[in-house]
Amino acid sequence: MGGPLHGFIDRIDKRSAVVGIVGQGYVGLPLGLVFCEAGLRVVGFDLDAAKVEAISRGDSYIQHIGRERMACAVATGRYSATTDFDRLAECDAILICVPTPLGRHREPDNSYIHSTGREIAKRLRRGQLVVLESTTYPGTTDDELRPLLEASGLRCGADFMLAFSPEREDPGRRDFHTRTTPKLVGGVDEASTRAACRLYALAVEKVVPVSSARVAESAKLLENIFRSVNIALVNELKVIFDRMGIDVWEVIKAAETKPFGFMAFYPGPGLGGHCIPLDPFYLAWKAAEHGEWARFIELAGEINTRMPRYVVEKVAEGLNAGRKALNGARVLVLGLAYKADVDDDRESPSYEIIELLREAGAEVAYCDPHFPVAKKTRKHDIQLRSVPVDAEAFSRFDAVVVATAHREFKDAALYRGVDLVVDTRNVVGPALGGSWTGKPHLVRA
Ligand SMILES: NC(=O)c1ccc[n+]([C@@H]2O[C@H](COP(=O)([O-])OP(=O)(O)OC[C@H]3O[C@@H](n4cnc5c(N)ncnc54)[C@H](O)[C@@H]3O)[C@@H](O)[C@H]2O)c1
């Protein structure tokens, strides 16, 4: 065994390797924890000094990562965090977990990967392994990150190793977590794949090598496109069945009884989270460079993106049925988080629903026990505080829109004094059961 692999494997086997993780967000923080819990020393890098300070205090800023777990990791002395990128030189492996958002015209924004690549290149040393984890289009690791790193004068293969390993974090999921979710690994060469597989095998139960970084990058996109397209399909069917007076939720429940060849996806108010609304467009953009159209991706994007508007139309219809106008109505939106029981509001369709309701002249409030105060996001600044989860408070609104299926919203008693409920998540109907009469008027959206 020669080249940069020599020595690296030895340090992995002795667990003396130091793992640097650039980006301490929803992906980087849990990843750092599993390496630390496997006995390795971890250095977390972030530009955000507040996150670095929180880690140093043993505090967690991600709700599903308990404070106790974070405090335990820091107390071992093996988990530290810093804004000082010179400490990259201490690391045997550097894992990149920085954001990959979309620009204003839905174009990929790989600038975070590029700036991280340049920071690493300034300190790159022989024998290091660099792994990109951020979701991106095929070719980023080979064609963009590799040249940035080689600007250091070191050569990939001869001096350092490079791989792509996509993150499959699903915030709030209980049946799988970072350690038990299989990890794909594709190196730019064989030695890189071997090194990265050996490293991840210390911290995750199953590592799945693939033949190249491009395959690993593409597999991650396939996983997310699969979800986006299927969600768009049920969102479209929801609109069609609604016109026919058929309950889409009952239809899905019925179809789900088929034990093979069917997988249930559920409609909703639009896509949310860091992945599904954004990642498919990375491939659509790259496909254009190759003279191809990603029609399924674009169509799914179009249908899913229209959903907040559909929800607002249903609110207007529901109010109209009670001889009220949306203009001037008091509307309460339940849930800022993009999915149930998490404190993650990234790309949440609730913000767009709130803004569309305001545009139509409604007076809007929200209720979300995970967000006592609405934060300013990249795109929105709604300047509101949460209304309490309370029947008396709910009864003061002309309409309540269920945008997130938080467990707190499943109590039928909350809706007894409400005239109109517009439910995008099938929360209120099942909670009320078959016994309710008249109030609230329930509209599915
Ligand atoms: N959140 C998920 O569920 C999830 C799942 C799978 C994949 N991903 C992918 O993982 C990547 C990271 O996502 P995330 O959810 O952890 O994002 P995040 O916004 O939670 O965290 C990113 C962190 O990187 C930091 N950062 C930004 N630029 C930096 C730089 N140049 N140097 C150091 N730190 C920097 C930010 O301050 C932030 O703390 C993205 O590509 C995303 O698509 C996310």
Short mmCIF file of C-alpha atoms and ligand atoms in Angstrom, two decimals:
data_model
loop_
_atom_site.label_atom_id
_atom_site.label_comp_id
_atom_site.label_asym_id
_atom_site.label_seq_id
_atom_site.Cartn_x
_atom_site.Cartn_y
_atom_site.Cartn_z
CA MET A 1 0.00 0.00 0.00
CA GLY A 2 1.67 3.23 -1.14
CA GLY A 3 0.79 6.82 -2.03
CA PRO A 4 -1.30 8.97 0.27
CA LEU A 5 -3.24 5.94 1.51
CA HIS A 6 -0.18 4.81 3.42
CA GLY A 7 -0.36 6.02 7.00
CA PHE A 8 -4.00 7.13 6.65
CA ILE A 9 -5.33 3.58 7.03
CA ASP A 10 -2.97 3.00 9.94
CA ARG A 11 -4.34 6.06 11.78
CA ILE A 12 -7.90 4.98 10.99
CA ASP A 13 -7.29 1.51 12.40
CA LYS A 14 -5.72 2.95 15.55
CA ARG A 15 -8.55 5.51 15.75
CA SER A 16 -5.95 8.23 16.05
CA ALA A 17 -7.18 9.99 12.89
CA VAL A 18 -8.61 13.49 13.36
CA VAL A 19 -11.80 14.31 11.44
CA GLY A 20 -12.46 17.91 10.41
CA ILE A 21 -16.02 18.79 9.45
CA VAL A 22 -16.59 22.05 7.59
CA GLY A 23 -20.16 23.30 8.21
CA GLN A 24 -21.75 22.50 11.57
CA GLY A 25 -25.40 22.57 10.50
CA TYR A 26 -28.13 19.94 10.26
CA VAL A 27 -25.70 17.59 8.46
CA GLY A 28 -22.26 18.44 9.85
CA LEU A 29 -23.19 18.41 13.55
CA PRO A 30 -24.75 14.89 13.73
CA LEU A 31 -21.96 13.59 11.49
CA GLY A 32 -19.35 14.99 13.87
CA LEU A 33 -21.15 13.38 16.80
CA VAL A 34 -21.09 9.87 15.33
CA PHE A 35 -17.34 10.14 14.67
CA CYS A 36 -16.76 11.45 18.17
CA GLU A 37 -18.91 8.66 19.65
CA ALA A 38 -16.81 6.17 17.65
CA GLY A 39 -13.75 7.40 19.57
CA LEU A 40 -12.22 9.80 17.03
CA ARG A 41 -11.18 13.38 17.60
CA VAL A 42 -13.42 15.81 15.71
CA VAL A 43 -12.88 19.45 14.86
CA GLY A 44 -15.99 21.28 13.61
CA PHE A 45 -15.40 24.34 11.41
CA ASP A 46 -18.02 27.01 10.84
CA LEU A 47 -18.11 30.66 9.83
CA ASP A 48 -20.93 31.22 12.32
CA ALA A 49 -19.23 32.14 15.61
CA ALA A 50 -22.50 31.65 17.54
CA LYS A 51 -22.60 27.97 16.52
CA VAL A 52 -18.94 27.50 17.43
CA GLU A 53 -19.54 29.07 20.85
CA ALA A 54 -22.63 26.90 21.44
CA ILE A 55 -20.65 23.72 20.65
CA SER A 56 -17.80 24.85 22.89
CA ARG A 57 -20.33 25.23 25.75
CA GLY A 58 -21.67 21.74 25.00
CA ASP A 59 -24.95 23.20 23.80
CA SER A 60 -27.06 21.98 20.90
CA TYR A 61 -28.85 24.40 18.57
CA ILE A 62 -30.66 21.60 16.72
CA GLN A 63 -33.74 20.42 18.59
CA HIS A 64 -33.52 16.70 17.74
CA ILE A 65 -29.88 16.59 18.88
CA GLY A 66 -30.34 16.74 22.61
CA ARG A 67 -28.25 19.06 24.76
CA GLU A 68 -27.12 16.08 26.81
CA ARG A 69 -25.67 14.27 23.78
CA MET A 70 -23.77 17.38 22.72
CA ALA A 71 -22.51 18.04 26.25
CA CYS A 72 -21.31 14.41 26.54
CA ALA A 73 -19.37 14.67 23.26
CA VAL A 74 -17.67 17.92 24.30
CA ALA A 75 -16.91 16.53 27.77
CA THR A 76 -14.87 13.68 26.21
CA GLY A 77 -12.44 16.36 25.02
CA ARG A 78 -12.68 14.87 21.53
CA TYR A 79 -15.20 17.35 20.04
CA SER A 80 -14.16 20.93 19.51
CA ALA A 81 -15.32 23.66 17.16
CA THR A 82 -13.59 26.65 15.68
CA THR A 83 -13.79 29.48 13.15
CA ASP A 84 -10.01 29.19 12.63
CA PHE A 85 -9.46 27.38 9.34
CA ASP A 86 -5.73 27.03 10.02
CA ARG A 87 -6.75 24.09 12.20
CA LEU A 88 -7.59 22.17 8.99
CA ALA A 89 -3.92 21.20 9.00
CA GLU A 90 -4.57 19.08 12.15
CA CYS A 91 -7.08 16.91 10.31
CA ASP A 92 -6.47 13.60 8.54
CA ALA A 93 -9.89 13.71 6.90
CA ILE A 94 -11.86 16.84 5.97
CA LEU A 95 -15.59 16.40 5.32
CA ILE A 96 -17.40 19.28 3.62
CA CYS A 97 -21.01 19.86 4.75
CA VAL A 98 -21.71 23.40 3.57
CA PRO A 99 -24.98 24.66 2.03
CA THR A 100 -25.83 24.23 -1.65
CA PRO A 101 -28.79 26.57 -2.19
CA LEU A 102 -30.37 27.78 -5.42
CA GLY A 103 -29.91 31.29 -6.80
CA ARG A 104 -32.79 33.62 -7.62
CA HIS A 105 -33.35 31.95 -10.99
CA ARG A 106 -33.19 28.40 -9.60
CA GLU A 107 -29.58 28.03 -10.69
CA PRO A 108 -27.19 25.99 -8.49
CA ASP A 109 -25.09 28.02 -6.09
CA ASN A 110 -21.88 26.08 -5.47
CA SER A 111 -20.06 29.13 -4.11
CA TYR A 112 -19.93 27.65 -0.57
CA ILE A 113 -18.22 24.51 -1.90
CA HIS A 114 -15.80 26.63 -3.92
CA SER A 115 -14.84 28.92 -1.04
CA THR A 116 -14.37 25.90 1.24
CA GLY A 117 -12.22 24.22 -1.43
CA ARG A 118 -10.02 27.33 -1.59
CA GLU A 119 -9.67 27.46 2.21
CA ILE A 120 -8.67 23.79 2.30
CA ALA A 121 -6.21 24.21 -0.60
CA LYS A 122 -4.32 26.88 1.37
CA ARG A 123 -3.58 24.32 4.11
CA LEU A 124 -3.73 21.00 2.22
CA ARG A 125 -1.02 18.56 3.18
CA ARG A 126 0.13 15.19 1.90
CA GLY A 127 -1.91 12.17 3.02
CA GLN A 128 -5.18 14.02 3.72
CA LEU A 129 -8.58 12.75 2.59
CA VAL A 130 -11.18 15.31 1.49
CA VAL A 131 -14.82 14.23 1.17
CA LEU A 132 -17.63 16.37 -0.21
CA GLU A 133 -21.01 15.65 1.45
CA SER A 134 -23.05 18.62 0.18
CA THR A 135 -25.69 17.69 -2.39
CA THR A 136 -24.70 18.81 -5.88
CA TYR A 137 -24.80 17.88 -9.60
CA PRO A 138 -22.61 15.11 -11.02
CA GLY A 139 -19.06 16.21 -11.79
CA THR A 140 -18.67 18.76 -8.96
CA THR A 141 -16.13 16.65 -7.06
CA ASP A 142 -14.01 15.74 -10.12
CA ASP A 143 -14.33 18.86 -12.22
CA GLU A 144 -14.66 21.69 -9.67
CA LEU A 145 -13.35 20.63 -6.25
CA ARG A 146 -10.37 18.65 -7.51
CA PRO A 147 -8.82 21.56 -9.52
CA LEU A 148 -9.39 23.93 -6.58
CA LEU A 149 -7.50 21.54 -4.28
CA GLU A 150 -4.77 20.89 -6.86
CA ALA A 151 -4.12 24.65 -7.02
CA SER A 152 -2.20 23.93 -3.81
CA GLY A 153 0.46 22.22 -5.94
CA LEU A 154 -0.41 18.78 -4.53
CA ARG A 155 -1.82 16.11 -6.87
CA CYS A 156 -4.95 14.06 -6.24
CA GLY A 157 -3.99 10.37 -6.20
CA ALA A 158 -0.29 11.02 -5.70
CA ASP A 159 -0.57 13.32 -2.66
CA PHE A 160 -4.13 13.52 -1.34
CA MET A 161 -7.41 11.62 -1.70
CA LEU A 162 -10.83 12.90 -2.71
CA ALA A 163 -14.33 11.39 -2.60
CA PHE A 164 -18.04 12.23 -2.57
CA SER A 165 -20.34 10.75 0.06
CA PRO A 166 -23.90 12.10 0.14
CA GLU A 167 -25.63 12.90 3.39
CA ARG A 168 -29.01 11.24 3.95
CA GLU A 169 -29.99 13.08 7.11
CA ASP A 170 -33.76 13.33 7.68
CA PRO A 171 -34.38 15.69 10.63
CA GLY A 172 -36.80 14.28 13.18
CA ARG A 173 -36.81 10.70 11.83
CA ARG A 174 -36.82 8.13 14.62
CA ASP A 175 -36.37 4.77 12.84
CA PHE A 176 -33.09 5.70 11.12
CA HIS A 177 -30.34 8.09 12.13
CA THR A 178 -26.82 9.00 11.02
CA ARG A 179 -25.20 5.79 12.28
CA THR A 180 -27.83 3.36 10.99
CA THR A 181 -28.43 4.90 7.55
CA PRO A 182 -26.22 3.22 4.89
CA LYS A 183 -23.59 5.59 3.49
CA LEU A 184 -22.69 5.75 -0.21
CA VAL A 185 -19.05 6.46 -1.02
CA GLY A 186 -17.55 7.19 -4.44
CA GLY A 187 -13.92 8.26 -4.74
CA VAL A 188 -12.28 9.96 -7.71
CA ASP A 189 -9.91 6.97 -7.74
CA GLU A 190 -9.73 3.57 -6.06
CA ALA A 191 -7.45 4.64 -3.22
CA SER A 192 -9.79 7.51 -2.36
CA THR A 193 -12.81 5.16 -2.28
CA ARG A 194 -10.93 2.73 -0.02
CA ALA A 195 -9.78 5.47 2.36
CA ALA A 196 -13.23 7.03 2.64
CA CYS A 197 -14.94 3.65 3.14
CA ARG A 198 -12.51 2.76 5.95
CA LEU A 199 -13.16 6.09 7.63
CA TYR A 200 -16.96 5.95 7.49
CA ALA A 201 -17.01 2.29 8.55
CA LEU A 202 -15.85 3.46 12.00
CA ALA A 203 -18.93 5.59 12.49
CA VAL A 204 -21.77 4.14 10.40
CA GLU A 205 -23.09 0.60 10.31
CA LYS A 206 -23.06 0.07 6.54
CA VAL A 207 -20.86 1.67 3.90
CA VAL A 208 -21.71 1.13 0.23
CA PRO A 209 -18.85 1.82 -2.21
CA VAL A 210 -19.73 2.86 -5.77
CA SER A 211 -17.46 3.14 -8.80
CA SER A 212 -17.05 6.92 -8.90
CA ALA A 213 -17.84 10.24 -7.26
CA ARG A 214 -20.21 10.95 -10.19
CA VAL A 215 -22.32 7.88 -9.39
CA ALA A 216 -22.54 8.86 -5.72
CA GLU A 217 -23.51 12.45 -6.66
CA SER A 218 -26.16 11.15 -9.07
CA ALA A 219 -27.59 8.59 -6.63
CA LYS A 220 -28.27 11.33 -4.08
CA LEU A 221 -30.12 13.36 -6.71
CA LEU A 222 -32.14 10.34 -7.84
CA GLU A 223 -33.29 9.79 -4.23
CA ASN A 224 -34.54 13.37 -3.96
CA ILE A 225 -36.01 13.59 -7.47
CA PHE A 226 -37.93 10.37 -6.76
CA ARG A 227 -39.57 12.07 -3.78
CA SER A 228 -40.25 15.36 -5.55
CA VAL A 229 -41.90 13.66 -8.56
CA ASN A 230 -44.07 11.36 -6.43
CA ILE A 231 -45.17 14.19 -4.15
CA ALA A 232 -46.09 16.21 -7.25
CA LEU A 233 -48.13 13.25 -8.53
CA VAL A 234 -50.26 13.05 -5.36
CA ASN A 235 -50.56 16.83 -5.23
CA GLU A 236 -51.97 16.80 -8.75
CA LEU A 237 -54.29 13.89 -7.92
CA LYS A 238 -55.44 15.75 -4.81
CA VAL A 239 -56.72 18.62 -6.98
CA ILE A 240 -58.39 16.24 -9.46
CA PHE A 241 -60.06 14.07 -6.79
CA ASP A 242 -61.21 17.16 -4.91
CA ARG A 243 -63.11 18.30 -8.03
CA MET A 244 -64.72 14.86 -8.13
CA GLY A 245 -65.68 14.99 -4.45
CA ILE A 246 -63.31 12.14 -3.59
CA ASP A 247 -61.07 12.24 -0.50
CA VAL A 248 -57.47 11.69 -1.71
CA TRP A 249 -56.38 10.58 1.77
CA GLU A 250 -58.88 7.75 1.77
CA VAL A 251 -57.77 6.80 -1.75
CA ILE A 252 -54.12 6.59 -0.67
CA LYS A 253 -55.03 4.54 2.40
CA ALA A 254 -56.95 2.14 0.16
CA ALA A 255 -54.14 1.84 -2.43
CA GLU A 256 -51.65 1.24 0.36
CA THR A 257 -53.30 -2.09 1.18
CA LYS A 258 -51.62 -3.52 -1.93
CA PRO A 259 -48.62 -5.32 -0.47
CA PHE A 260 -46.36 -4.84 -3.50
CA GLY A 261 -45.70 -2.32 -6.28
CA PHE A 262 -47.09 0.71 -4.45
CA MET A 263 -45.47 3.20 -2.12
CA ALA A 264 -47.57 5.88 -0.43
CA PHE A 265 -46.70 9.55 -0.82
CA TYR A 266 -48.88 12.24 0.70
CA PRO A 267 -50.12 15.59 -0.60
CA GLY A 268 -49.39 18.82 1.24
CA PRO A 269 -49.19 22.61 1.04
CA GLY A 270 -45.96 22.52 -1.01
CA LEU A 271 -42.41 21.28 -0.61
CA GLY A 272 -40.14 22.23 2.27
CA GLY A 273 -36.77 21.43 3.78
CA HIS A 274 -33.25 21.90 2.52
CA CYS A 275 -33.33 19.07 -0.04
CA ILE A 276 -36.44 18.19 -2.02
CA PRO A 277 -37.45 21.70 -3.17
CA LEU A 278 -33.89 22.52 -4.29
CA ASP A 279 -31.73 19.55 -5.23
CA PRO A 280 -33.67 18.30 -8.29
CA PHE A 281 -32.94 21.63 -10.02
CA TYR A 282 -29.22 20.95 -9.71
CA LEU A 283 -29.67 18.08 -12.16
CA ALA A 284 -32.07 19.99 -14.41
CA TRP A 285 -29.46 22.76 -14.75
CA LYS A 286 -26.66 20.30 -15.51
CA ALA A 287 -28.85 18.38 -17.99
CA ALA A 288 -29.25 21.56 -20.05
CA GLU A 289 -25.47 21.78 -20.39
CA HIS A 290 -25.65 18.35 -22.06
CA GLY A 291 -28.48 19.41 -24.37
CA GLU A 292 -31.15 17.48 -22.45
CA TRP A 293 -34.42 18.56 -20.77
CA ALA A 294 -35.25 17.24 -17.30
CA ARG A 295 -39.01 17.31 -17.95
CA PHE A 296 -40.16 15.32 -14.91
CA ILE A 297 -38.11 17.54 -12.62
CA GLU A 298 -39.50 20.75 -14.13
CA LEU A 299 -43.10 19.49 -14.12
CA ALA A 300 -42.87 18.27 -10.52
CA GLY A 301 -41.35 21.63 -9.57
CA GLU A 302 -44.18 23.48 -11.30
CA ILE A 303 -46.93 21.45 -9.57
CA ASN A 304 -45.36 21.51 -6.12
CA THR A 305 -44.51 25.21 -6.31
CA ARG A 306 -48.16 26.03 -7.10
CA MET A 307 -49.49 24.36 -3.96
CA PRO A 308 -49.37 27.38 -1.58
CA ARG A 309 -51.48 29.31 -4.11
CA TYR A 310 -53.96 26.40 -4.25
CA VAL A 311 -54.24 26.42 -0.45
CA VAL A 312 -55.00 30.15 -0.43
CA GLU A 313 -57.66 29.66 -3.12
CA LYS A 314 -59.28 27.02 -0.88
CA VAL A 315 -59.27 29.45 2.07
CA ALA A 316 -61.03 32.04 -0.12
CA GLU A 317 -63.58 29.42 -1.28
CA GLY A 318 -64.25 28.28 2.29
CA LEU A 319 -64.76 31.86 3.51
CA ASN A 320 -66.95 32.61 0.53
CA ALA A 321 -69.21 29.67 1.42
CA GLY A 322 -69.79 31.41 4.78
CA ARG A 323 -70.40 34.79 3.02
CA LYS A 324 -67.05 36.20 4.06
CA ALA A 325 -64.23 37.70 1.98
CA LEU A 326 -60.57 36.81 2.32
CA ASN A 327 -59.85 40.53 2.23
CA GLY A 328 -60.10 41.59 5.86
CA ALA A 329 -60.49 38.04 7.25
CA ARG A 330 -58.44 36.95 10.27
CA VAL A 331 -56.56 33.80 9.29
CA LEU A 332 -54.43 31.60 11.55
CA VAL A 333 -51.78 29.37 9.94
CA LEU A 334 -50.84 26.32 12.02
CA GLY A 335 -47.16 25.39 11.64
CA LEU A 336 -44.10 27.24 10.37
CA ALA A 337 -41.95 24.07 10.29
CA TYR A 338 -41.90 22.32 6.92
CA LYS A 339 -42.82 19.00 8.51
CA ALA A 340 -44.31 17.59 11.68
CA ASP A 341 -42.62 17.81 15.07
CA VAL A 342 -39.36 19.46 13.99
CA ASP A 343 -37.95 22.95 14.49
CA ASP A 344 -36.79 23.19 10.87
CA ASP A 345 -38.54 25.88 8.79
CA ARG A 346 -36.19 25.95 5.80
CA GLU A 347 -38.06 26.50 2.53
CA SER A 348 -41.31 25.97 4.46
CA PRO A 349 -44.39 26.62 2.30
CA SER A 350 -46.07 28.21 5.35
CA TYR A 351 -44.17 31.43 4.70
CA GLU A 352 -45.46 31.68 1.18
CA ILE A 353 -49.01 30.90 2.31
CA ILE A 354 -48.76 33.69 4.90
CA GLU A 355 -47.49 36.16 2.30
CA LEU A 356 -50.14 35.21 -0.27
CA LEU A 357 -52.85 35.59 2.37
CA ARG A 358 -51.50 39.02 3.29
CA GLU A 359 -51.36 40.03 -0.39
CA ALA A 360 -55.07 39.17 -0.59
CA GLY A 361 -55.77 41.51 2.33
CA ALA A 362 -56.10 38.95 5.16
CA GLU A 363 -54.87 39.65 8.66
CA VAL A 364 -52.58 36.71 9.34
CA ALA A 365 -51.19 35.10 12.49
CA TYR A 366 -49.42 31.78 13.00
CA CYS A 367 -49.15 29.15 15.71
CA ASP A 368 -46.11 26.87 16.04
CA PRO A 369 -44.86 25.63 19.42
CA HIS A 370 -41.42 25.08 17.83
CA PHE A 371 -41.15 28.77 16.82
CA PRO A 372 -42.32 31.12 19.59
CA VAL A 373 -41.02 33.97 17.41
CA ALA A 374 -40.69 33.82 13.61
CA LYS A 375 -37.07 34.19 12.52
CA LYS A 376 -36.05 36.17 9.47
CA THR A 377 -35.28 33.66 6.70
CA ARG A 378 -33.33 34.08 3.47
CA LYS A 379 -36.54 35.00 1.62
CA HIS A 380 -39.10 36.02 4.26
CA ASP A 381 -39.46 38.30 7.25
CA ILE A 382 -43.04 37.91 8.54
CA GLN A 383 -42.43 39.72 11.88
CA LEU A 384 -44.86 37.66 13.98
CA ARG A 385 -44.99 35.80 17.29
CA SER A 386 -46.78 32.49 17.76
CA VAL A 387 -50.37 32.45 18.98
CA PRO A 388 -50.74 29.90 21.83
CA VAL A 389 -52.03 26.38 21.10
CA ASP A 390 -55.35 27.12 22.68
CA ALA A 391 -59.02 26.70 21.65
CA GLU A 392 -59.94 30.16 22.96
CA ALA A 393 -57.15 31.77 20.87
CA PHE A 394 -58.11 29.75 17.78
CA SER A 395 -61.77 30.75 18.06
CA ARG A 396 -60.86 34.42 17.41
CA PHE A 397 -60.02 33.66 13.76
CA ASP A 398 -62.30 33.46 10.74
CA ALA A 399 -60.26 30.58 9.32
CA VAL A 400 -57.55 28.19 10.54
CA VAL A 401 -55.16 26.67 7.97
CA VAL A 402 -53.34 23.49 9.02
CA ALA A 403 -49.98 23.64 7.22
CA THR A 404 -47.94 21.30 9.47
CA ALA A 405 -49.09 18.11 11.21
CA HIS A 406 -47.45 18.85 14.59
CA ARG A 407 -48.75 16.50 17.28
CA GLU A 408 -50.07 19.50 19.25
CA PHE A 409 -52.58 20.21 16.44
CA LYS A 410 -54.22 16.78 16.60
CA ASP A 411 -56.53 17.63 19.48
CA ALA A 412 -60.13 17.97 18.20
CA ALA A 413 -61.07 20.25 21.12
CA LEU A 414 -58.89 23.00 19.65
CA TYR A 415 -61.26 23.47 16.70
CA ARG A 416 -64.64 23.45 18.44
CA GLY A 417 -65.00 27.23 18.31
CA VAL A 418 -63.60 27.68 14.80
CA ASP A 419 -65.91 28.32 11.82
CA LEU A 420 -63.60 27.22 9.02
CA VAL A 421 -60.63 24.83 8.99
CA VAL A 422 -58.59 24.40 5.81
CA ASP A 423 -56.57 21.24 6.33
CA THR A 424 -53.61 20.45 4.06
CA ARG A 425 -52.37 17.51 6.16
CA ASN A 426 -55.44 15.47 7.02
CA VAL A 427 -55.03 16.29 10.71
CA VAL A 428 -58.40 17.69 11.71
CA GLY A 429 -60.83 15.26 10.01
CA PRO A 430 -59.37 12.18 11.76
CA ALA A 431 -59.13 14.13 15.05
CA LEU A 432 -62.81 15.13 14.92
CA GLY A 433 -63.84 11.64 13.90
CA GLY A 434 -67.24 11.03 12.35
CA SER A 435 -69.13 12.60 15.24
CA TRP A 436 -68.85 16.32 14.57
CA THR A 437 -71.70 18.27 13.05
CA GLY A 438 -71.59 21.65 11.41
CA LYS A 439 -68.74 23.48 13.09
CA PRO A 440 -65.98 23.72 12.04
CA HIS A 441 -66.63 23.66 8.33
CA LEU A 442 -63.76 21.48 7.11
CA VAL A 443 -62.12 22.05 3.72
CA ARG A 444 -59.30 19.77 2.52
CA ALA A 445 -56.58 21.54 0.54
N1 LIG B 1 -30.58 19.09 6.22
C1 LIG B 1 -30.76 17.95 5.64
O1 LIG B 1 -31.68 17.25 6.02
C2 LIG B 1 -29.86 17.46 4.50
C3 LIG B 1 -29.98 16.13 4.12
C4 LIG B 1 -29.15 15.64 3.12
C5 LIG B 1 -28.24 16.50 2.50
N2 LIG B 1 -28.15 17.80 2.86
C6 LIG B 1 -27.14 18.61 2.20
O2 LIG B 1 -26.06 18.85 3.08
C7 LIG B 1 -25.50 20.14 2.86
C8 LIG B 1 -25.51 20.92 4.16
O3 LIG B 1 -26.86 21.07 4.58
P1 LIG B 1 -27.28 21.45 6.05
O4 LIG B 1 -28.70 21.09 6.16
O5 LIG B 1 -26.32 20.89 7.05
O6 LIG B 1 -27.10 23.05 5.99
P2 LIG B 1 -27.08 24.05 7.24
O7 LIG B 1 -27.41 25.38 6.68
O8 LIG B 1 -27.83 23.51 8.39
O9 LIG B 1 -25.54 24.05 7.68
C9 LIG B 1 -24.50 24.52 6.91
C10 LIG B 1 -23.48 25.16 7.83
O10 LIG B 1 -22.35 25.54 7.05
C11 LIG B 1 -21.89 26.78 7.53
N3 LIG B 1 -21.10 27.37 6.46
C12 LIG B 1 -21.50 28.00 5.34
N4 LIG B 1 -20.44 28.33 4.59
C13 LIG B 1 -19.35 27.89 5.24
C14 LIG B 1 -17.97 27.93 4.96
N5 LIG B 1 -17.50 28.47 3.84
N6 LIG B 1 -17.13 27.39 5.87
C15 LIG B 1 -17.61 26.84 7.00
N7 LIG B 1 -18.90 26.75 7.31
C16 LIG B 1 -19.77 27.28 6.44
C17 LIG B 1 -23.14 27.53 7.92
O11 LIG B 1 -22.85 28.56 8.86
C18 LIG B 1 -23.98 26.42 8.53
O12 LIG B 1 -23.75 26.29 9.92
C19 LIG B 1 -26.33 20.75 1.75
O13 LIG B 1 -25.71 20.49 0.51
C20 LIG B 1 -27.63 19.98 1.81
O14 LIG B 1 -28.28 19.95 0.56
C21 LIG B 1 -28.94 18.29 3.87
#
